[in-house]
Every structure is written in structure tokens, then in C-alpha cells.
XYZ file of C-alpha atoms in Angstrom:
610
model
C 97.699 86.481 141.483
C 97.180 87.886 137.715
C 94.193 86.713 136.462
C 94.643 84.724 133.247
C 92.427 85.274 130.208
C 90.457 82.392 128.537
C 89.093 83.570 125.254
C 84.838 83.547 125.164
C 85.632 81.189 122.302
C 88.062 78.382 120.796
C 88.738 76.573 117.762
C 87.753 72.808 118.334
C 89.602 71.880 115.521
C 92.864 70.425 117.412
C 93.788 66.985 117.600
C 92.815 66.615 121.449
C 93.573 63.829 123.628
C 90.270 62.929 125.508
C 89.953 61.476 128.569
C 87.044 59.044 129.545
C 84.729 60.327 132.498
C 82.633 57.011 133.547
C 80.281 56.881 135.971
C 82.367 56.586 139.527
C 81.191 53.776 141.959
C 81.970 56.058 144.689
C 78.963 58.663 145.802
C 78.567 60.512 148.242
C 75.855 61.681 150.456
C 75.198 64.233 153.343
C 73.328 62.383 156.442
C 73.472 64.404 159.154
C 73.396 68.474 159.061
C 74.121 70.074 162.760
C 72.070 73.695 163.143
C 69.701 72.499 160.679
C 68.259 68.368 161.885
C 66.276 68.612 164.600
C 67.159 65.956 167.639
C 65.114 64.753 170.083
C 65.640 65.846 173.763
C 64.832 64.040 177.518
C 63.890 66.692 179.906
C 66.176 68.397 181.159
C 67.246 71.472 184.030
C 63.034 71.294 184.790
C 62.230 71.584 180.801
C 60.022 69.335 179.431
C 61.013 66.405 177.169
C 60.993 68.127 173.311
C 63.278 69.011 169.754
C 65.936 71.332 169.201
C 68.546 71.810 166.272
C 71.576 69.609 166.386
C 74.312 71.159 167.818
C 77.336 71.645 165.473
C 81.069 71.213 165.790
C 80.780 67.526 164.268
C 84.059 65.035 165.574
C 84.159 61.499 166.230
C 81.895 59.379 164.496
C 81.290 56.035 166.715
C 79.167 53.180 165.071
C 77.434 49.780 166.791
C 76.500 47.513 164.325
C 72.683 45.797 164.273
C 73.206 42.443 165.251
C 69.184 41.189 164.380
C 69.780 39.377 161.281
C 65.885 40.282 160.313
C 66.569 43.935 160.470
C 70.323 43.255 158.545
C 68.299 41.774 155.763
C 65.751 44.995 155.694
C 69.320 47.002 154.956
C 69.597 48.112 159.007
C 73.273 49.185 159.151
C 73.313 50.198 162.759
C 73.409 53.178 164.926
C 75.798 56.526 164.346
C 76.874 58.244 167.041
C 78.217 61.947 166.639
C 80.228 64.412 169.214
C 79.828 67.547 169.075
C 83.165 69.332 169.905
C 81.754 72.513 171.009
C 80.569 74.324 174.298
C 77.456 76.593 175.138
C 75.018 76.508 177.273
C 71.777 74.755 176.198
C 68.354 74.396 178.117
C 67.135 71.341 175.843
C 70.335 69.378 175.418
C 72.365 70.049 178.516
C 75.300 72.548 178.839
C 78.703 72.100 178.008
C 79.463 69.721 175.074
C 77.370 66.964 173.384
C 76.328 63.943 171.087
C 73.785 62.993 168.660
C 72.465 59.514 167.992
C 70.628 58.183 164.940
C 70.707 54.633 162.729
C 71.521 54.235 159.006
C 69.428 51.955 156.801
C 70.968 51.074 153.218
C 68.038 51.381 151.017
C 68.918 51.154 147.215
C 72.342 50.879 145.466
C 74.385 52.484 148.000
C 71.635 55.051 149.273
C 71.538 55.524 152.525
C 68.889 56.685 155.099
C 68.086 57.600 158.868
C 65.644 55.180 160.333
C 63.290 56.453 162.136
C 62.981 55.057 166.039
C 61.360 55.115 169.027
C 63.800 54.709 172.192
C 63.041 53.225 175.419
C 62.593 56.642 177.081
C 59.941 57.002 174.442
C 61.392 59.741 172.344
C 60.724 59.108 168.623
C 62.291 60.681 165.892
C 65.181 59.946 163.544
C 68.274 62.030 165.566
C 68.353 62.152 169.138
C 70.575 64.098 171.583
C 72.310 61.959 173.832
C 71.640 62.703 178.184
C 74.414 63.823 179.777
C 72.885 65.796 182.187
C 70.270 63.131 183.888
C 72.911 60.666 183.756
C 76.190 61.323 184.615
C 76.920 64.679 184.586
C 77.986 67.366 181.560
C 80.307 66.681 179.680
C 83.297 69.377 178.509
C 84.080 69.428 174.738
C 83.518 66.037 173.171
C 86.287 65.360 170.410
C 87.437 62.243 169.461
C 86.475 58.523 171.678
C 86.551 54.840 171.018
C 84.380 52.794 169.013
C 85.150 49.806 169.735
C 84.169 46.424 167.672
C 82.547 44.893 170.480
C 79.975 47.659 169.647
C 80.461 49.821 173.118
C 81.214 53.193 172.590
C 82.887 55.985 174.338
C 83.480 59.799 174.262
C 86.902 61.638 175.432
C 85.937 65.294 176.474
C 89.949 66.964 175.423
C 89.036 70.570 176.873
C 91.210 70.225 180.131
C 89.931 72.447 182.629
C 91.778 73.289 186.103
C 88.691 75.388 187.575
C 85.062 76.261 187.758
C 86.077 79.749 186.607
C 87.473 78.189 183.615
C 83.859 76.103 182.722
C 81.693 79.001 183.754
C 81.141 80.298 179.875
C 79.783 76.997 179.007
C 78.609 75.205 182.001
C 75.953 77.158 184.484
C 75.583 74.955 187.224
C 79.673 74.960 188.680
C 78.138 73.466 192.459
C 80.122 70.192 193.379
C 79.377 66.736 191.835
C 78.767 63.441 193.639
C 79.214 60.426 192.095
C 76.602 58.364 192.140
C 73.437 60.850 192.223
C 72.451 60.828 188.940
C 72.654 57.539 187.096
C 71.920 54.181 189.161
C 75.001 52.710 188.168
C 77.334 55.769 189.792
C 80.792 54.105 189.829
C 81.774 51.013 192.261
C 84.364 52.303 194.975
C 83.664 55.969 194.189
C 79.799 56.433 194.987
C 79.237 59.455 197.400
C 82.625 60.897 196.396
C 81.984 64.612 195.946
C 84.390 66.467 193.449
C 84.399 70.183 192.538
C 82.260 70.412 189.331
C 85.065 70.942 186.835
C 86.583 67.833 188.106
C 83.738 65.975 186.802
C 84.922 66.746 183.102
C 87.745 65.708 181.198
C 87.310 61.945 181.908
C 86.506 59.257 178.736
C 82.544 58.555 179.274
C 80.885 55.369 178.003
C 77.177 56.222 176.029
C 74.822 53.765 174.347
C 73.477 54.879 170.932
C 70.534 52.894 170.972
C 69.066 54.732 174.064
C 70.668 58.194 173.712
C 72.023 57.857 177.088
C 75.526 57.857 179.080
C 76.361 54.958 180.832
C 79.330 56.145 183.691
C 81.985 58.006 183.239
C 85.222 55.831 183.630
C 87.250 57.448 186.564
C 89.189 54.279 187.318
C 91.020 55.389 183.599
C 91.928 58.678 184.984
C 91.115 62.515 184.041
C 93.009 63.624 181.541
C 92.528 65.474 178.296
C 91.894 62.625 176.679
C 91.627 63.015 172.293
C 90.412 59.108 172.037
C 91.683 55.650 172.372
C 91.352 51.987 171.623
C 89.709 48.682 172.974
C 91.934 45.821 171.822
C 90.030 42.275 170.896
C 90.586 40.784 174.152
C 87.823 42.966 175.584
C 90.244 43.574 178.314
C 93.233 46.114 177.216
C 92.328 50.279 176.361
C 95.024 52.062 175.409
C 93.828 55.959 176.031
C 96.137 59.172 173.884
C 96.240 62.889 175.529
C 96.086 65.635 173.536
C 98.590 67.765 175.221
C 102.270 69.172 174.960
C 103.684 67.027 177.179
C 100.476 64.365 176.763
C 100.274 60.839 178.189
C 99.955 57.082 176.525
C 97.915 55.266 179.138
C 96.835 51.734 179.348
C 93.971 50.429 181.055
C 93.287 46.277 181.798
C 90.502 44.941 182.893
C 90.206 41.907 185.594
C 87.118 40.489 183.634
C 86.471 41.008 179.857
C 84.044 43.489 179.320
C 83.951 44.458 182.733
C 85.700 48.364 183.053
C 84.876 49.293 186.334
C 87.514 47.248 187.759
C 90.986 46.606 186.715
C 94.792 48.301 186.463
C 95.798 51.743 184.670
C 99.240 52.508 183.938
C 100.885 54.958 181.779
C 103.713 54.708 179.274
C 107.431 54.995 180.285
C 109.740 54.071 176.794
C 112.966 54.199 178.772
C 111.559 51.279 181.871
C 112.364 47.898 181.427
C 108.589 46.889 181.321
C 107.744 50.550 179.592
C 104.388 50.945 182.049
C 104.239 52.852 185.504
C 101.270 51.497 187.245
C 98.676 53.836 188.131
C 96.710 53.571 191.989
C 92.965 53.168 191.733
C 92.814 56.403 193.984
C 89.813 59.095 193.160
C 92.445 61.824 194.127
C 95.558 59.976 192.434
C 93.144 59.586 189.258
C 91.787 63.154 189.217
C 95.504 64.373 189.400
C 96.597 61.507 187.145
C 98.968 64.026 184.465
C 100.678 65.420 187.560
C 101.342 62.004 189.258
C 102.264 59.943 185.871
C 104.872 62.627 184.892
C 106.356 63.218 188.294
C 107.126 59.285 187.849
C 108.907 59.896 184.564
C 106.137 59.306 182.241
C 107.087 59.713 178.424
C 105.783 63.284 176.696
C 104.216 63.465 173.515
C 103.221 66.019 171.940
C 99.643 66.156 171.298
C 98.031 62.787 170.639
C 95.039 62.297 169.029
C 93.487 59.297 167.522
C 94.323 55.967 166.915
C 93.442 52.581 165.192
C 94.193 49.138 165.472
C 95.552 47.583 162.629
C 93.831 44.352 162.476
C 96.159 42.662 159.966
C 99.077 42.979 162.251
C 97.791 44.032 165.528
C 99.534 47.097 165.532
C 98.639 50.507 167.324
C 98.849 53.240 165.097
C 98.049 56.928 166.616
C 98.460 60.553 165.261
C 100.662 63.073 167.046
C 99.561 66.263 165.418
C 102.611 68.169 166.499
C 103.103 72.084 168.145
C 104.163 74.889 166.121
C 105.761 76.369 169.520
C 106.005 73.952 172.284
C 107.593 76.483 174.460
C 109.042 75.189 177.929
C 106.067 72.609 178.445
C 108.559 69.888 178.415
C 110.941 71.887 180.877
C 108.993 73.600 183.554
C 105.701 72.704 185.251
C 104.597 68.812 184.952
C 106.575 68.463 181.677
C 110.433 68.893 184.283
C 110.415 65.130 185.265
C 108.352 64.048 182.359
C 110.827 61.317 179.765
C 111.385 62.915 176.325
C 109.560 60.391 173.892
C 112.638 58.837 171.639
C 111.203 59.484 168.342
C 111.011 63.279 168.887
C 114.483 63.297 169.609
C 114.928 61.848 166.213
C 112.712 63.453 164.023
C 114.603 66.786 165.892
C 117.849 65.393 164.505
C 116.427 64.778 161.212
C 115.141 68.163 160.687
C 118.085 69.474 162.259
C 120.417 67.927 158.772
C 117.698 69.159 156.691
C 118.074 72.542 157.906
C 121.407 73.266 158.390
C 122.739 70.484 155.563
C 124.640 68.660 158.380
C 124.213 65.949 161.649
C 122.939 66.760 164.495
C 126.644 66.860 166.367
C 125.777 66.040 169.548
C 124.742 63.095 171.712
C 120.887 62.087 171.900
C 121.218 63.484 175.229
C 122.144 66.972 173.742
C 118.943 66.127 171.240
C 116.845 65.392 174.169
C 117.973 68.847 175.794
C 117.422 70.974 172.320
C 113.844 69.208 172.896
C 113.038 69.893 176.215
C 113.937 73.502 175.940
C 111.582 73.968 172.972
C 114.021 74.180 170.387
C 111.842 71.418 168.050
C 108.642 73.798 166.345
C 106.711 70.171 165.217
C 105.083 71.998 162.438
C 103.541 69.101 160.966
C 103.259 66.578 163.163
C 103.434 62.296 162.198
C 101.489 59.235 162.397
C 103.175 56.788 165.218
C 103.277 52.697 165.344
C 102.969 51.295 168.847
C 103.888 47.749 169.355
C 101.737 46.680 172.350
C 103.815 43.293 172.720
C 107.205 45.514 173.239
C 105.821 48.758 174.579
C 107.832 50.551 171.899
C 106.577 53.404 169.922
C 108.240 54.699 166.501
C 107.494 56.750 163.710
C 105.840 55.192 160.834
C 105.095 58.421 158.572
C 106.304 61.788 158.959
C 104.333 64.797 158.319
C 105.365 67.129 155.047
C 107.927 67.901 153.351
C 109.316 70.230 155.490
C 109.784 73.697 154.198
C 112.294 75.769 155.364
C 110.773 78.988 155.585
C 107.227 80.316 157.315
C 106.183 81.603 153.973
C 104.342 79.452 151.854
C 105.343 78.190 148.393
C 103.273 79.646 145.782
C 100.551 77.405 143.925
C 102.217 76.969 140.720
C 105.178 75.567 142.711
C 103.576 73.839 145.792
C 104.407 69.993 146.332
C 101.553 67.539 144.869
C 100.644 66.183 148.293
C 101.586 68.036 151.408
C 100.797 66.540 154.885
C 100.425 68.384 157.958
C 98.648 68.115 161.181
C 96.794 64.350 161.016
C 94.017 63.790 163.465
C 91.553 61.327 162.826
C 93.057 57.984 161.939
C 91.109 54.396 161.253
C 91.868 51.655 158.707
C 89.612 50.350 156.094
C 89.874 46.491 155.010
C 88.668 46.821 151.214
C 89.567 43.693 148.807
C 91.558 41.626 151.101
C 94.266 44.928 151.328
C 94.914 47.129 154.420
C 94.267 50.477 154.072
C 94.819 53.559 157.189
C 92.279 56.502 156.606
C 93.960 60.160 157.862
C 92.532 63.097 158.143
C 93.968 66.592 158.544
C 93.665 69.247 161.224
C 95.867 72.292 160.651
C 97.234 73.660 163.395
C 98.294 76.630 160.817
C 98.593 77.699 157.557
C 102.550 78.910 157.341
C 105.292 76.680 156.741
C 103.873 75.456 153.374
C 100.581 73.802 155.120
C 98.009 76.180 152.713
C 99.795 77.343 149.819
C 101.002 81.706 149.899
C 98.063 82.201 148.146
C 95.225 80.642 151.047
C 97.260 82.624 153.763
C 94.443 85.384 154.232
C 91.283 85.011 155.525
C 89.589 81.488 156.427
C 90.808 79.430 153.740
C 92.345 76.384 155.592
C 91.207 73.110 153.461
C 92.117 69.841 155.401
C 92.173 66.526 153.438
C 91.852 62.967 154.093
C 94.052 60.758 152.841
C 94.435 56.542 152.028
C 97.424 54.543 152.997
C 98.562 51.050 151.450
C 99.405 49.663 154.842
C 101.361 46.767 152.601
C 104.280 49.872 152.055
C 106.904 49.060 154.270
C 108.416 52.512 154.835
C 105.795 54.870 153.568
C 106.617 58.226 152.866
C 104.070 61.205 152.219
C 104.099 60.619 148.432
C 102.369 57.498 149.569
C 98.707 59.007 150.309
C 95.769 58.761 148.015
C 93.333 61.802 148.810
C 90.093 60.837 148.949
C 87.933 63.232 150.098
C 88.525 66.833 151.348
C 86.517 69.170 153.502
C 84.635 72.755 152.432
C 87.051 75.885 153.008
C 87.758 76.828 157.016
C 86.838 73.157 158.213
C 88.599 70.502 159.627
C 87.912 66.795 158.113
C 87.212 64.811 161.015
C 85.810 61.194 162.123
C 86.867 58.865 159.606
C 85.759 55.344 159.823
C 84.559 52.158 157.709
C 81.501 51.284 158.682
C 81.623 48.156 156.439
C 82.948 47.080 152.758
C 80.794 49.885 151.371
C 80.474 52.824 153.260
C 82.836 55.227 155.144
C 81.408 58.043 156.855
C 83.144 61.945 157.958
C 82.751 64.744 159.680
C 83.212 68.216 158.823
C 83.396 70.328 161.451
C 83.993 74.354 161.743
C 84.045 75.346 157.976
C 83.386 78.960 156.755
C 79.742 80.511 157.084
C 80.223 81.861 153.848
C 80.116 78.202 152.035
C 77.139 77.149 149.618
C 74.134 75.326 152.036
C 74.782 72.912 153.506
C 78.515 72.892 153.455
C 78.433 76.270 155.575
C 77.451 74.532 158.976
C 79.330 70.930 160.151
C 77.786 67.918 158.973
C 78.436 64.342 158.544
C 78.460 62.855 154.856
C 78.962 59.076 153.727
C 81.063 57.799 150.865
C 80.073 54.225 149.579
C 80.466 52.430 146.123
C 83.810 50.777 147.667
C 82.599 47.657 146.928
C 82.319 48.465 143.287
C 86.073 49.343 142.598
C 87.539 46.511 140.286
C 90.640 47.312 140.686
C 93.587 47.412 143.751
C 92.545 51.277 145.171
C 96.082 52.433 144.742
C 95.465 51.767 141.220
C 92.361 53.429 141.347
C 93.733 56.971 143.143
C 95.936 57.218 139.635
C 99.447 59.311 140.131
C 98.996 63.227 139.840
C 102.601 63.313 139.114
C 102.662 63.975 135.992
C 104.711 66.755 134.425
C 102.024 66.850 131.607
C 98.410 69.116 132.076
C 96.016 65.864 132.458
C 92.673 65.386 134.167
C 91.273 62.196 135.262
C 88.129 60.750 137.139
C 87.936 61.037 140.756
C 85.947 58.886 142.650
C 83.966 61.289 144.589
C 81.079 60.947 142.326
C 81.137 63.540 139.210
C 84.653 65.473 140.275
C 87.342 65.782 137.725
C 90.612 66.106 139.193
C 93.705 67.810 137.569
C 97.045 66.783 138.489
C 98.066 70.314 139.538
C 96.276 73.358 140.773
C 95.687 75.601 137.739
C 93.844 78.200 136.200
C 91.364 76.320 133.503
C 88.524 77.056 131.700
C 85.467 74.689 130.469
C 84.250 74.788 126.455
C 81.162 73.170 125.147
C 82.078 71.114 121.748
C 81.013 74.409 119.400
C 83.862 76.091 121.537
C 81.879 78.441 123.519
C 82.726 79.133 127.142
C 80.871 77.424 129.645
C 82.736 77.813 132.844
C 85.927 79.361 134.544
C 87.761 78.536 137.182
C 90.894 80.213 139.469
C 93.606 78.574 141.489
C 91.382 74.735 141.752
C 92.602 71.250 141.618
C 89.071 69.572 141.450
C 86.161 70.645 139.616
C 82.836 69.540 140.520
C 81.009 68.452 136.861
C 77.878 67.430 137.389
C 75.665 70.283 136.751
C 77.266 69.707 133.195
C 74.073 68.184 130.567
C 76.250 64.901 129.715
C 78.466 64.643 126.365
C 81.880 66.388 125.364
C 83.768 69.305 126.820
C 87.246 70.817 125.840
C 89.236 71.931 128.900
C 92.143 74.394 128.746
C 94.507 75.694 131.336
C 96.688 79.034 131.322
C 99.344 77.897 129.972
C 96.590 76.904 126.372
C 97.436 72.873 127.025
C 93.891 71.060 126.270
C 91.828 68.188 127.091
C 88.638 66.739 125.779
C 86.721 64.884 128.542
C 83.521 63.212 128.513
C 80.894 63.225 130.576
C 77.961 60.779 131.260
């Protein structure tokens, strides 16, 4: 791209239009840096009991409330619970993947700080790495989980394995596992089971944050490669989502409320009259539980993620981050008796119009076919709506717009909001409204998901994004960005942890990045509680035809409301700053006061800073 000239000075004589730059209530704050905190560690593979760096590769975020009014009044928020979706070997912390513990204390304003504790095992620090290893075995790659609001907590580990040769890079110790031997709880029905070592992973594992330790893993819910799930209110029902092309909806219900270690699984079959297949409570039927559940017609999704509970309408909603190239998984292998999910057979019949200008012209059984055989490349991916009183899953919002060519639009021409790819997904309940927080992954950067000009090198920038749930049919042009991640990361872990405070996770970005947004960390945003008016008022419209800025509530950004080329002038009109190809600018190493801003095309603005 040309680079355009901004003269070293201006005249500041112009009639200007200024734009007000208050003081956001919205801050935010990094709490939690992986590579560079140090957590502490139980002893573990004949080590003694010490400290180690975090591990990095930050995911889910899981949070139990404090429930001791005393320590609520001190400003005790409750514990944080990380996963670190990443696997290595590690003498302190225990091979293969990993979480880290610690609890938030509100201190002043909306400050925020890590408490310092001392757990029943008698480690004391402020972070703690949670034992996998002395408890119930390694885990593979933690990603996403449940937090449920019962305060339990549980990790899905979405790296599917099929052999020890497979775990041998990250897990040392590939001799077989038997249930039972590690933990005193084991698992009732299945103690003394023995299972080959990479059968121990890929199951959803419950962990306490208070004592940095795993409770069981849950084999009565089946191994799968599980992304997360959700405990509904009746402390009875999980529903559990696969990341996989084909992947599995499975649902879980207990006997006795709060009790997991007995009850029913099934998975999700749209086309039977009660949409469930029920599931044996068989260790080998549960180990093999993808083969078994699709050989009895199970419905295929591709890749599943996260999902949320929408409290105002009790509503499932879960991301289904889409495949670029499916291939023949939903033809050959466990995908041939597998049940094409209904809504991919019509968002391939809507792209199918958009591409070729006309209807699909055959039956939904020919869609279903085109489907099966690969012929839909999900680029982008959607956010579903699962009814749990009908079984029936739909789309609720689609992922784009779709572009109809692997080259990227250039950045003078690229769409206002694009959506690709969602992963983490909660809701936020913020002045009596309904609001579902999304967060990108990018499978990709082609097909418009990074504009032409972020196509080389590691320049993937995923963004999270509110949603009025009160819009009926809601569209892409819908979503308010909020927040987005440093360059090469994905913007994980999304959730409300009250009125005030949401925390994320960046995971993966660039090494190259300013300290400390080169390694994955976790960072709050609170001040929520300060907004005075409706949030979708708040986010203001970027689409405007007309070179504005205006105040973004990610404390001291200025957003424009279209990637440009602009330069910053002090109020004598000397240069101050310049800036290429950027949509937010990051003010606040400006000394307060009056600034001109100008973009390439000489269209200025006057904005003031406090």
C-alpha cells in the first residue's frame, strides 16, 4: 500500500468539528500473564512441592463466586480458573495440558487484584497450578469447559487422540491407567478399570479452584473431543458440544441433583421423534462413544465449540465455528451413518443463491448429498439456538458476509464489521437487557476474514463482539465490538463475572508484540456499571459515510469509523503522531487538552482529551 504523506505541519485555522473525549467508565486491566506469573506447584513425578512460570496458551476462563458475605464485603470476588490449551512436558506442573487457579479482590473503583492464599495442601501464593497428575490423571489440551452457576467447574480436553504414539510429544509416561489409583474418589462402577493411557484423555474433568485440584474425570459423559458445555439450573441436565467435523450434541441427566456420577447420556438425533439416542453406561461403549452415537444416526455438526445459557429465555445458544474444507468427513469413516444437521443443509442452499444468483434446484435431500460429499467450505461458521424443550437446533446468526472470492477485499473497501469463526460465547445481563458476548477464532485469513492487506505473515486479529439478545433476527451488522486481541492471537474466554467486570483471554498472539501483549494473558474490563445509557447506544454506529472519530470504551482508545491512514497534530499544528492502515488508536500517552486529527484523504477532526 502507498504510503500517504501528512505534512510535519498544518494550519489550525479551519473551522473543525471537535469531538468530546470524556473519561470512559470502562478500564481495563491485565491480571494474569502466562510465561511470566509464577504458580505454585504440589509435588509431582518425585519433585518436590515448589514455583514455576504459568504455562501459556490462555482459554476458558471458569469463575466460583465467594459465598462468605464477610469476605464479599472486604471486595472478595471469587476464584478464576484458567486452561491452558497447550501441551509439553513439564516436571513441576504435570505433562500434557493444564490450569491455573487464583481469586480476584475488587479493591478501589473498579481495580482489581489477586488475593493472596494459602490452600489446604498448604501451598501459598497468589496463582496456583491446578494437580492433574496426583489426582486423576493428565490431562490432553484443555480448551474450553463449563462454569457452571452452581459454582462447580469443569475442563473439556478437545485434542482427540486415537493412540499413545499420538500423546508421546507431550505426555512421557504412555503405561496404562486405572481408574481409581490416584484420587480417592476414582469413579463408582469403573474403579480398577484399566485403559490404555491415551484413553484416559479427551474426557470433560471436574476441578475445584479453591484447592487447585481435580476432582474425577466424568467417564459416565463419554470421551469425546469435547470444546465445552453447559449445566442447566436444575443441577441435573449438561448438555456437552464436540469440536469435530462431524461433532456430537450430547446430553447428560443426572438421577440426583448435583450428583454426576450417576445418571443417563444421550446424544442428539434432529430427525427422531424424541431427537435423543440414549447412550449405555458402558466403560467401552463410553470410550468409543463418537463411533457408537454416529453408527446410530447421530446428527453432525461441524465443529462445536462453546455455549451459553440464555437466562432470560432459557435458551441454548452454541458456536459452530465452521470448516474451510470439510472433505468426506461426513461421507466416509464415522461421519457415513452420521444425520446431516438441518441447518447446514440450509445455510448450503443459502450460499448456494448467493453464489450462483439462483435456488438451490434440488430437493433438501440433493442439499443434504452436496453436504455430505463436502461440497459446503463453512468459511465462517454461525452462532446456533437450541431449544432444550423441543430438541430443535437452528441458526440464530450467520457468520460474514460472505465473499465470493478467496482474496480478500482491500482495507479501503472492507465491510465495517466482518464475522468469522466465533468460539467463545457467554451472555452478560447489564441494565435489565440481555446481551451474548462472542469471540473470534479464525480458522483463516482468505475469504475476506483479515483484509488483502493482513494476508502475510502473523497478522490474524480476532474480535469480540456484543449482541442485543432483544433483536429478533439479528444479522452481523448487529455486533458491537468491544474489545479485540493483540496481532496473531485468538480472543478467548469471555464471561461476566458480575455487573462490573468481564474478564478474557488472549491466547497465541505474535512474539513480536509490545510486553506483555507478546505472551497469552488474561485481562478484565469493568466500569459496566457506570454506562448511563442502553450499551447499544453506547457502541455508537461506525457507519457513517463521513471521516468521524468517537470514544471507545476501552479506556483512552479513539475509534474511527473506518480503517484509515491518519495523522495526530498538537493545537500549534505540529506533528505528533502517525499512523498506517488502524481503526483504533490508543491516546493515552497524549498530555491531556486538544489535538487535530487528519486522514489521507485531508478530512479533520479536533478531539479532546482529558
Amino acid at each position: 500500500m502507498a504510503q500517504i504523506p501528512f505534512p510535519v505541519k498544518i494550519d489550525t485555522s479551519w473551522n473543525i468539528k471537535t469531538v468530546w473525549m470524556p473519561k470512559s467508565p470502562l478500564k481495563q486491566q491485565v491480571v494474569f500473564v502466562g510465561g511470566v506469573d509464577t504458580v505454585q506447584t504440589t509435588a509431582t513425578y518425585g519433585n518436590a512441592a515448589g514455583s514455576t512460570v504459568a504455562k501459556q496458551w490462555h482459554d476458558f476462563i471458569g469463575f466460583t463466586p465467594e459465598t462468605d458475605a464477610v469476605k464479599i464485603a472486604s471486595g472478595d470476588l471469587g476464584w478464576v480458573i484458567v486452561n491452558h490449551e497447550m501441551v509439553e512436558k513439564n516436571d513441576k506442573v504435570g505433562d500434557g495440558g493444564g490450569m491455573t487457579t487464583f481469586k480476584l479482590r475488587r479493591i478501589k473503583g473498579n481495580v482489581l487484584e489477586v488475593v493472596p492464599q494459602t490452600l489446604t495442601d498448604g501451598r501459598s501464593g497468589k496463582f496456583f497450578n491446578v494437580d492433574f497428575v496426583n489426582t486423576v490423571g493428565e490431562t490432553g489440551m484443555n480448551c474450553g469447559g463449563i462454569s457452571g452457576d452452581h459454582g462447580r467447574i469443569w475442563t473439556a480436553e478437545e485434542w482427540f487422540q486415537s493412540s499413545n504414539t499420538q500423546i508421546a510429544a507431550g505426555v512421557r509416561d504412555t503405561s496404562d491407567f486405572v481408574i481409581g489409583t490416584t484420587t480417592p474418589a476414582g469413579f463408582p462402577g469403573f474403579n480398577g478399570k484399566k485403559l490404555k493411557k491415551y484413553q484416559n484423555l479427551n474426557w470433560m474433568v471436574e476441578v475445584d479452584p479453591k484447592t487447585g485440584k481435580a476432582i474425577r474425570k466424568q467417564y459416565n459423559w463419554g470421551r469425546a473431543g469435547y470444546e465445552g458445555g453447559v449445566l442447566m439450573n436444575d443441577n441435573k441436565t449438561v448438555y456437552l458440544f464436540e469440536d469435530g467435523t462431524p461433532g456430537l450434541l450430547i446430553k447428560f441427566v443426572a438421577n440426583v441433583a448435583g450428583d454426576f456420577t450417576s445418571g443417563q447420556l444421550y446424544a442428539h438425533k434432529a430427525d427422531a421423534q424424541n431427537k435423543w439416542i440414549p447412550i449405555e453406561n458402558d466403560l467401552d461403549t463410553l470410550i468409543n462413544l463418537r463411533t457408537i452415537a454416529f453408527k446410530r444416526g447421530a446428527t453432525m455438526y461441524t465443529r462445536l465449540e462453546w455455549g451459553a445459557v440464555n437466562k432470560s429465555n432459557g435458551k441454548i445458544y452454541i458456536t459452530e465455528t465452521g470448516n474451510d474444507n470439510p472433505g468426506t468427513a461426513f461421507k466416509t469413516g464415522i461421519g457415513a451413518t452420521g444425520n446431516i444437521a438441518n441447518h447446514l443443509i440450509a445455510a448450503y442452499k443459502n450460499r448456494y443463491q448467493i453464489v450462483n444468483g439462483t435456488s438451490f434446484p434440488g430437493t433438501d435431500a440433493a442439499a443434504s448429498d452436496s453436504v455430505r460429499n463436502g461440497a459446503f467450505k463453512d468459511y465462517y461458521g454461525r452462532v446456533l439456538e437450541f431449544d432444550p424443550i423441543t430438541g430443535v437446533v437452528r441458526t440464530f446468526l450467520e457468520g460474514g458476509p460472505y465473499h465470493t472470492a478467496s482474496a480478500s477485499q482491500a482495507v479501503n473497501s472492507y465491510p465495517n464489521v466482518h464475522f468469522s469463526n466465533p468460539d467463545g460465547l457467554n451472555f452478560a445481563y447489564i441494565k435489565g437487557k440481555t446481551y451474548m458476548i462472542i469471540q473470534e477464532d479464525l480458522n483463516g485469513r482468505t475469504w475476506n476474514r483479515m483484509p488483502a492487506e493482513y494476508q502475510a505473515g502473523n497478522q490474524t486479529i480476532c474480535e469480540s463482539y456484543l449482541l442485543d439478545m432483544d433483536i429478533a433476527n439479528p444479522t452481523y451488522s448487529d455486533l458491537m465490538r468491544i474489545t479485540a486481541c493483540s496481532p496473531g492471537a485468538e480472543i478467548t474466554g469471555g464471561i461476566a463475572i458480575d455487573s462490573r467486570t468481564m474478564l478474557f483471554n488472549v491466547q497465541h498472539p505474535d512474539g513480536a508484540n509490545t510486553f506483555p501483549y507478546n505472551n497469552s494473558l488474561t485481562y478484565a474490563i469493568s466500569g459496566w456499571d457506570g454506562i448511563t445509557t442502553a450499551v447499544e447506544e453506547y457502541f455508537k454506529s461506525k457507519n457513517n459515510s463521513l471521516f468521524s472519530v468517537y470514544p471507545n470504551p476501552v479506556a483512552n482508545e479513539l475509534t474511527l469509523n473506518k480503517v484509515s491512514d491518519i495523522a495526530i497534530y498538537d493545537m500549534t499544528g505540529k506533528r505528533v503522531k502517525v499512523y498506517r492502515d488502524v481503526e483504533v488508536v490508543n491516546v493515552s500517552d497524549l498530555t491531556s487538552g486538544a489535538y487535530i486529527i487528519m486522514n489521507a484523504d485531508g478530512d479533520k477532526v479536533k478531539i479532546i482529551v482529558q
